[in-house]
Short mmCIF file of C-alpha atoms and ligand atoms in Angstrom, two decimals:
data_model
loop_
_atom_site.label_atom_id
_atom_site.label_comp_id
_atom_site.label_asym_id
_atom_site.label_seq_id
_atom_site.Cartn_x
_atom_site.Cartn_y
_atom_site.Cartn_z
CA MET A 1 105.69 58.37 66.00
CA LYS A 2 103.68 55.53 66.13
CA LYS A 3 100.63 57.21 68.20
CA ILE A 4 100.77 60.37 66.01
CA ILE A 5 100.61 58.08 62.49
CA SER A 6 97.61 56.52 64.32
CA LEU A 7 96.04 59.86 65.62
CA VAL A 8 96.14 60.96 61.79
CA LEU A 9 94.65 57.71 60.67
CA ALA A 10 91.88 57.93 63.38
CA ALA A 11 90.93 61.42 62.03
CA LEU A 12 91.46 60.75 58.77
CA MET A 13 88.91 58.16 59.29
CA VAL A 14 86.39 60.66 61.27
CA THR A 15 86.16 63.20 58.13
CA SER A 16 85.68 60.36 55.63
CA ALA A 17 82.76 58.88 57.64
CA PHE A 18 81.25 62.41 57.31
CA ALA A 19 82.10 62.83 54.36
CA ALA A 20 80.78 59.49 52.59
CA PRO A 21 77.76 60.33 50.13
CA LYS A 22 74.08 59.55 52.28
CA LYS A 23 72.76 56.32 51.67
CA LYS A 24 71.43 56.39 47.88
CA ALA A 25 67.44 53.96 47.65
CA GLY A 26 69.43 51.46 45.15
CA ASN A 27 67.41 50.57 42.23
CA VAL A 28 64.27 50.84 43.83
CA LYS A 29 61.39 51.44 41.58
CA VAL A 30 58.53 53.41 42.89
CA GLY A 31 54.92 53.49 40.71
CA VAL A 32 53.47 56.89 40.77
CA SER A 33 50.24 57.39 38.92
CA MET A 34 48.66 60.77 38.47
CA PRO A 35 45.19 61.34 37.83
CA THR A 36 45.59 63.90 34.10
CA LYS A 37 47.97 66.45 33.15
CA ASP A 38 44.94 68.34 32.05
CA LEU A 39 45.02 70.19 35.37
CA GLN A 40 48.06 72.17 36.19
CA ARG A 41 48.16 70.98 39.31
CA TRP A 42 48.77 67.31 38.70
CA ASN A 43 52.16 68.05 36.54
CA GLN A 44 53.78 70.20 39.32
CA ASP A 45 52.60 67.32 41.53
CA GLY A 46 53.87 64.87 39.63
CA SER A 47 57.39 66.11 38.21
CA ASN A 48 57.71 67.38 42.35
CA MET A 49 57.58 63.92 43.19
CA LYS A 50 59.63 62.35 40.47
CA LYS A 51 62.58 64.62 40.88
CA SER A 52 62.48 63.91 44.71
CA LEU A 53 61.99 60.60 44.99
CA GLU A 54 64.83 60.54 42.05
CA LYS A 55 67.11 62.59 44.15
CA GLN A 56 66.12 59.91 46.97
CA GLY A 57 67.81 56.92 44.87
CA TYR A 58 64.98 56.03 43.83
CA VAL A 59 63.61 55.17 40.57
CA VAL A 60 60.42 56.54 39.95
CA ASP A 61 57.88 55.07 37.19
CA LEU A 62 55.28 58.38 36.63
CA GLN A 63 51.93 58.08 34.31
CA TYR A 64 49.06 60.56 33.99
CA ALA A 65 46.03 58.98 33.29
CA ASN A 66 44.29 61.50 30.87
CA ASN A 67 40.96 61.23 33.18
CA ASP A 68 40.16 58.13 32.06
CA ILE A 69 39.82 55.40 34.75
CA ALA A 70 40.06 52.04 32.79
CA THR A 71 43.42 53.83 31.81
CA GLN A 72 45.02 54.24 35.44
CA VAL A 73 43.57 51.01 36.19
CA SER A 74 46.01 49.47 33.57
CA GLN A 75 48.86 51.89 34.70
CA VAL A 76 48.43 50.60 37.69
CA GLU A 77 48.70 46.68 36.97
CA ASN A 78 51.80 47.53 34.83
CA MET A 79 53.43 49.28 38.10
CA ILE A 80 52.55 45.96 39.81
CA SER A 81 53.94 43.89 37.33
CA THR A 82 56.77 45.46 36.07
CA GLY A 83 58.40 45.24 39.94
CA CYS A 84 57.38 48.67 41.89
CA LYS A 85 57.66 48.30 45.42
CA VAL A 86 55.64 51.03 46.90
CA LEU A 87 52.78 52.82 44.45
CA VAL A 88 51.83 56.75 45.06
CA ILE A 89 48.54 57.03 43.04
CA ALA A 90 46.28 60.03 43.40
CA SER A 91 43.28 58.29 41.77
CA ILE A 92 40.71 59.69 39.37
CA ASP A 93 37.65 57.27 41.08
CA GLY A 94 38.87 56.71 44.45
CA SER A 95 36.26 53.74 44.43
CA ALA A 96 37.88 52.70 41.12
CA LEU A 97 40.72 50.24 42.08
CA LYS A 98 39.35 47.79 44.67
CA SER A 99 40.63 45.29 43.04
CA VAL A 100 43.83 46.11 40.84
CA LEU A 101 44.87 47.34 44.29
CA ALA A 102 44.15 43.28 45.67
CA GLN A 103 46.74 42.76 43.06
CA ALA A 104 49.15 44.78 44.95
CA LYS A 105 48.36 43.83 48.20
CA THR A 106 49.01 40.13 47.76
CA LYS A 107 52.37 41.02 46.36
CA LYS A 108 52.93 42.86 49.75
CA ILE A 109 53.39 46.63 47.51
CA PRO A 110 52.11 48.91 50.28
CA VAL A 111 49.74 52.06 48.58
CA ILE A 112 49.71 55.33 49.28
CA ALA A 113 47.05 57.29 49.12
CA TYR A 114 48.00 60.54 47.33
CA ASP A 115 46.05 63.72 47.43
CA ARG A 116 42.60 62.25 46.88
CA LEU A 117 41.75 59.06 49.45
CA ILE A 118 41.48 55.68 47.65
CA MET A 119 38.36 54.18 48.62
CA ASN A 120 36.74 50.62 49.82
CA SER A 121 40.50 48.77 49.76
CA ASP A 122 42.22 47.33 52.05
CA ALA A 123 45.34 47.66 50.40
CA VAL A 124 46.08 51.52 51.57
CA SER A 125 48.50 51.55 53.61
CA TYR A 126 48.71 55.36 53.98
CA TYR A 127 47.06 58.76 53.17
CA ALA A 128 48.39 62.11 52.40
CA THR A 129 46.32 65.12 51.44
CA PHE A 130 46.08 68.66 53.14
CA ASP A 131 43.31 69.23 55.55
CA ASN A 132 40.14 69.46 53.58
CA TYR A 133 37.97 69.99 55.00
CA LYS A 134 39.73 73.01 56.45
CA VAL A 135 39.52 74.08 52.50
CA GLY A 136 36.34 74.43 52.27
CA VAL A 137 35.77 76.28 55.54
CA PHE A 138 38.05 79.04 54.50
CA GLN A 139 36.03 79.13 51.85
CA GLY A 140 32.70 79.19 53.12
CA GLN A 141 33.59 81.62 55.78
CA PHE A 142 35.16 84.25 52.99
CA LEU A 143 32.08 84.59 51.83
CA VAL A 144 30.33 85.03 55.20
CA ASP A 145 32.18 88.14 55.93
CA LYS A 146 32.36 89.60 52.28
CA LEU A 147 29.16 89.88 51.84
CA GLY A 148 28.70 90.52 55.61
CA LEU A 149 25.57 87.90 55.81
CA ASP A 150 25.70 88.42 59.53
CA LYS A 151 24.41 91.52 59.00
CA ARG A 152 21.52 90.65 56.68
CA THR A 153 18.25 89.62 56.94
CA LYS A 154 15.81 87.71 54.61
CA ALA A 155 14.51 91.25 52.89
CA ASN A 156 18.35 91.45 52.27
CA PRO A 157 19.79 88.38 51.10
CA ALA A 158 22.84 87.87 49.51
CA TYR A 159 22.38 85.78 45.74
CA MET A 160 24.61 82.84 45.38
CA GLU A 161 24.97 79.63 43.28
CA LEU A 162 26.96 76.60 44.29
CA PHE A 163 29.71 74.34 42.22
CA THR A 164 31.68 71.28 43.20
CA GLY A 165 33.62 68.70 41.72
CA ASP A 166 33.53 65.58 40.60
CA SER A 167 31.05 63.00 41.89
CA GLY A 168 33.67 60.63 42.40
CA ASP A 169 36.63 62.49 44.08
CA ASN A 170 36.53 61.39 47.96
CA ASN A 171 37.65 65.48 48.79
CA VAL A 172 34.43 66.14 47.76
CA ASN A 173 33.16 65.87 50.75
CA PHE A 174 34.98 67.57 52.12
CA PHE A 175 35.43 70.70 50.22
CA PHE A 176 31.39 70.78 49.63
CA GLY A 177 30.52 69.65 53.47
CA GLY A 178 32.74 72.27 54.78
CA ALA A 179 32.10 75.14 52.76
CA MET A 180 28.01 74.16 53.44
CA ASP A 181 29.13 73.80 57.42
CA ILE A 182 29.08 77.43 57.03
CA LEU A 183 26.65 78.54 54.51
CA THR A 184 24.16 75.69 55.16
CA PRO A 185 22.86 78.03 58.54
CA TYR A 186 22.24 81.22 56.30
CA ILE A 187 20.30 79.30 53.49
CA ASN A 188 18.11 78.45 55.92
CA LYS A 189 17.54 81.33 57.26
CA GLY A 190 16.51 82.93 53.82
CA VAL A 191 19.84 85.35 54.05
CA ILE A 192 21.66 82.87 51.42
CA VAL A 193 19.30 82.50 47.89
CA ILE A 194 20.16 80.00 45.59
CA LYS A 195 17.77 80.98 42.93
CA SER A 196 18.12 77.94 41.31
CA GLY A 197 17.38 75.07 44.32
CA GLN A 198 20.54 73.41 43.22
CA LYS A 199 22.34 72.56 46.49
CA THR A 200 23.09 69.32 46.56
CA LYS A 201 26.45 67.64 46.10
CA ALA A 202 25.32 65.33 42.91
CA GLN A 203 23.67 69.10 41.70
CA CYS A 204 26.03 71.14 42.50
CA ALA A 205 29.23 68.14 40.49
CA THR A 206 31.39 68.83 37.94
CA LEU A 207 32.74 65.83 35.38
CA ASN A 208 36.17 65.83 36.32
CA TRP A 209 36.39 69.13 37.83
CA SER A 210 35.98 70.35 33.84
CA THR A 211 36.30 73.93 33.54
CA GLU A 212 33.99 73.25 29.69
CA GLU A 213 31.51 71.12 31.57
CA ALA A 214 31.61 74.46 34.98
CA GLN A 215 31.57 76.63 31.62
CA LYS A 216 28.40 75.55 30.34
CA ARG A 217 26.58 75.23 33.51
CA MET A 218 27.59 78.35 34.82
CA GLU A 219 25.73 79.70 31.60
CA ASN A 220 22.80 77.69 31.92
CA LEU A 221 22.15 79.17 34.97
CA ILE A 222 22.73 82.75 33.70
CA SER A 223 20.48 82.35 30.95
CA SER A 224 17.70 80.63 33.41
CA GLN A 225 17.61 82.81 36.12
CA GLY A 226 18.29 85.53 34.11
CA TYR A 227 21.92 86.76 35.85
CA GLY A 228 23.18 89.77 34.70
CA PRO A 229 24.65 93.13 35.57
CA THR A 230 21.92 94.83 35.34
CA LYS A 231 19.52 91.92 35.02
CA GLN A 232 18.83 90.14 38.53
CA LYS A 233 21.41 89.59 41.83
CA LEU A 234 24.40 87.49 41.69
CA ASP A 235 26.45 88.46 44.48
CA ALA A 236 28.34 85.50 44.38
CA VAL A 237 29.48 82.29 43.45
CA TYR A 238 30.46 79.25 45.71
CA SER A 239 33.43 77.22 44.13
CA SER A 240 35.52 74.02 44.89
CA ASN A 241 38.54 74.58 42.84
CA ASP A 242 40.29 77.24 40.72
CA SER A 243 39.55 74.84 37.33
CA CYS A 244 35.89 75.22 37.54
CA ALA A 245 36.31 78.85 38.74
CA ASN A 246 37.61 79.34 35.29
CA GLY A 247 34.54 77.89 33.81
CA ILE A 248 32.31 80.18 35.58
CA THR A 249 34.38 83.16 35.32
CA ASN A 250 34.59 82.81 31.59
CA ALA A 251 30.56 82.68 31.72
CA LEU A 252 30.31 85.75 34.16
CA VAL A 253 32.46 87.97 31.70
CA ALA A 254 30.82 86.60 28.73
CA ALA A 255 27.41 87.91 30.57
CA GLY A 256 28.94 91.51 30.77
CA TYR A 257 30.89 91.26 33.97
CA THR A 258 33.66 93.06 34.58
CA ALA A 259 35.71 93.82 38.20
CA ASP A 260 34.07 96.20 39.09
CA ASN A 261 30.97 94.49 39.64
CA PHE A 262 32.17 90.74 38.94
CA PRO A 263 30.44 88.49 41.65
CA LEU A 264 32.80 86.75 44.12
CA VAL A 265 34.73 83.67 42.76
CA THR A 266 35.95 81.24 45.00
CA GLY A 267 38.34 78.60 44.59
CA GLN A 268 40.99 76.17 45.39
CA ASP A 269 44.90 75.74 43.99
CA CYS A 270 46.21 79.40 42.74
CA ASP A 271 46.90 78.18 39.59
CA ILE A 272 48.13 80.29 37.45
CA THR A 273 45.02 81.54 35.62
CA SER A 274 43.00 81.86 38.91
CA THR A 275 46.02 83.65 40.58
CA LYS A 276 46.06 86.22 36.99
CA ASN A 277 42.02 86.32 37.69
CA MET A 278 42.88 86.98 41.36
CA ILE A 279 45.09 90.43 40.54
CA LYS A 280 42.36 91.32 37.54
CA GLY A 281 39.49 91.27 39.84
CA ILE A 282 37.30 88.88 37.97
CA GLN A 283 38.17 86.27 41.25
CA ALA A 284 38.11 86.60 44.87
CA MET A 285 40.37 84.09 46.67
CA SER A 286 42.22 80.88 46.04
CA VAL A 287 43.27 78.50 48.84
CA PHE A 288 47.10 77.88 48.00
CA LYS A 289 47.68 74.30 48.74
CA ASP A 290 52.08 74.01 48.33
CA THR A 291 52.87 70.43 46.60
CA ARG A 292 56.11 71.06 46.89
CA THR A 293 55.14 70.21 51.35
CA LEU A 294 52.57 67.60 49.58
CA ALA A 295 55.45 65.79 47.45
CA SER A 296 57.82 65.95 50.22
CA LYS A 297 55.82 64.36 52.90
CA VAL A 298 55.13 61.80 50.26
CA VAL A 299 58.89 60.78 49.52
CA GLU A 300 59.74 60.65 53.68
CA MET A 301 56.50 58.19 53.50
CA VAL A 302 58.08 56.01 50.05
CA ASP A 303 61.43 56.18 51.89
CA ALA A 304 59.98 55.26 56.02
CA LEU A 305 58.68 51.46 53.64
CA CYS A 306 61.31 51.17 51.68
CA LYS A 307 63.68 51.32 55.19
CA GLY A 308 61.04 49.80 57.79
CA THR A 309 60.71 53.20 59.87
CA GLN A 310 57.95 54.83 60.70
CA PRO A 311 56.35 56.97 58.13
CA PRO A 312 55.23 60.60 58.79
CA ILE A 313 51.52 60.98 60.53
CA ASN A 314 49.42 63.29 61.84
CA ASP A 315 45.93 62.24 62.17
CA ASN A 316 44.27 59.19 62.91
CA LYS A 317 40.82 59.77 62.77
CA THR A 318 39.83 61.35 60.08
CA TYR A 319 39.88 59.86 56.44
CA ASN A 320 37.74 56.37 56.68
CA ASN A 321 38.18 54.70 53.26
CA GLY A 322 35.33 52.84 54.00
CA THR A 323 37.52 49.47 54.72
CA GLY A 324 38.97 51.45 58.57
CA ILE A 325 40.49 54.57 59.33
CA ILE A 326 43.98 55.53 56.97
CA PRO A 327 46.56 56.98 58.65
CA SER A 328 47.89 60.11 57.07
CA PHE A 329 49.06 63.11 57.31
CA LEU A 330 47.36 66.43 55.77
CA CYS A 331 49.37 69.23 54.88
CA GLU A 332 47.97 72.65 56.04
CA PRO A 333 46.38 75.24 52.70
CA VAL A 334 46.88 78.60 53.28
CA PHE A 335 43.71 81.22 52.41
CA ALA A 336 44.98 83.30 49.51
CA THR A 337 43.82 86.70 47.86
CA LYS A 338 45.25 89.53 45.49
CA GLU A 339 46.78 91.02 48.74
CA ASN A 340 49.51 88.00 49.81
CA TYR A 341 49.44 86.05 46.61
CA LYS A 342 52.85 87.72 46.19
CA THR A 343 54.99 85.91 49.60
CA LEU A 344 52.98 83.09 49.18
CA LEU A 345 53.58 82.49 45.55
CA ILE A 346 56.37 85.01 44.35
CA ASP A 347 58.76 85.25 47.29
CA SER A 348 58.01 81.31 48.12
CA GLY A 349 59.41 80.53 44.15
CA TYR A 350 56.35 78.80 43.51
CA TYR A 351 55.78 80.58 40.52
CA THR A 352 58.10 83.25 39.03
CA ALA A 353 56.87 86.73 38.42
CA LYS A 354 56.80 86.56 34.56
CA GLN A 355 54.41 83.47 35.22
CA LEU A 356 51.73 85.43 36.80
CA GLN A 357 51.94 88.66 33.94
C1 BGC B 1 42.17 68.34 44.53
C2 BGC B 1 42.54 69.73 44.51
C3 BGC B 1 42.13 69.91 42.69
C4 BGC B 1 40.67 68.81 42.50
C5 BGC B 1 41.16 69.12 40.59
C6 BGC B 1 41.54 67.39 44.25
O1 BGC B 1 40.96 66.32 44.40
O2 BGC B 1 42.42 68.24 46.34
O3 BGC B 1 43.23 70.26 44.67
O4 BGC B 1 41.70 71.41 42.70
O5 BGC B 1 40.90 67.94 42.77
O6 BGC B 1 41.83 68.29 39.93
#
């Protein structure tokens, strides 16, 4: 009888061990600093991070800085002084956080750079992002293939203009750099003609990745170069992301272009406006970066830092922030067009079909 009772007890103990709730993170507070609410992707990133961290039991201080550097600095300062144990930061200007992060380092608060690398600060412990160089290569190679550049000559060139993002964002070096590594040989051969002559990163930059700024510059290019459906030919506009693509597209629509003769416009993020434009045939491609995957990797990093285990890393060579290589996790970007958006965005539950109507 005794034996049976102890067997039953043992069985109960095993079952309850399995049924025990997973160890929660208690009241550990994590600061999440996002650049702005103005661009759709950062809202998604912020809310994904908050939800996933809370699910693991963390308390989250999520702040958006309205694309204002001073606001971001003071929000991060506040996170440090109110007891955050880990900071996750998507910077507005990667070079503007050095002194506030020195305070984090003194307090031994680890910092994870989120999507954008934080430069010149030795307080940055880890970096999680997408393979940003690959994003640029996708965009550049798409233009080469679609415009049939390998079959063209100087006598039959493709006319193109170039747009990238904010020069304070280190990612720009990789997006624009990746695309230009592909496009430059064709520019040098005269197979791509940039009529404005604006080809440097500084000339092609867009303050704060702003749609309005991109629209203004495209309007200026249209009038200064005489682009139009029945005027000077324009075959493509390289854009590093969707917020700039949306401004470029607005200007091209206003200049009279329609889906039948629309220049190829590139992008990245698969934001809702751009995905709708792809469906309408007025943006040619985008790059899908599943922010759910990025958020879940960063949550793993936070969790590992709090538990003293090794955070996930898959790149130890690409991202030097000026103080040395920052161990990184690079998520995979995916090439997106009108042809595959349904599988990528709707079937995966990223958007509902209704959101794209
Ligand atoms: C991000 C892009 C985004 C851009 C503007 C970049 O740092 O990697 O996904 O489109 O910022 O918000």
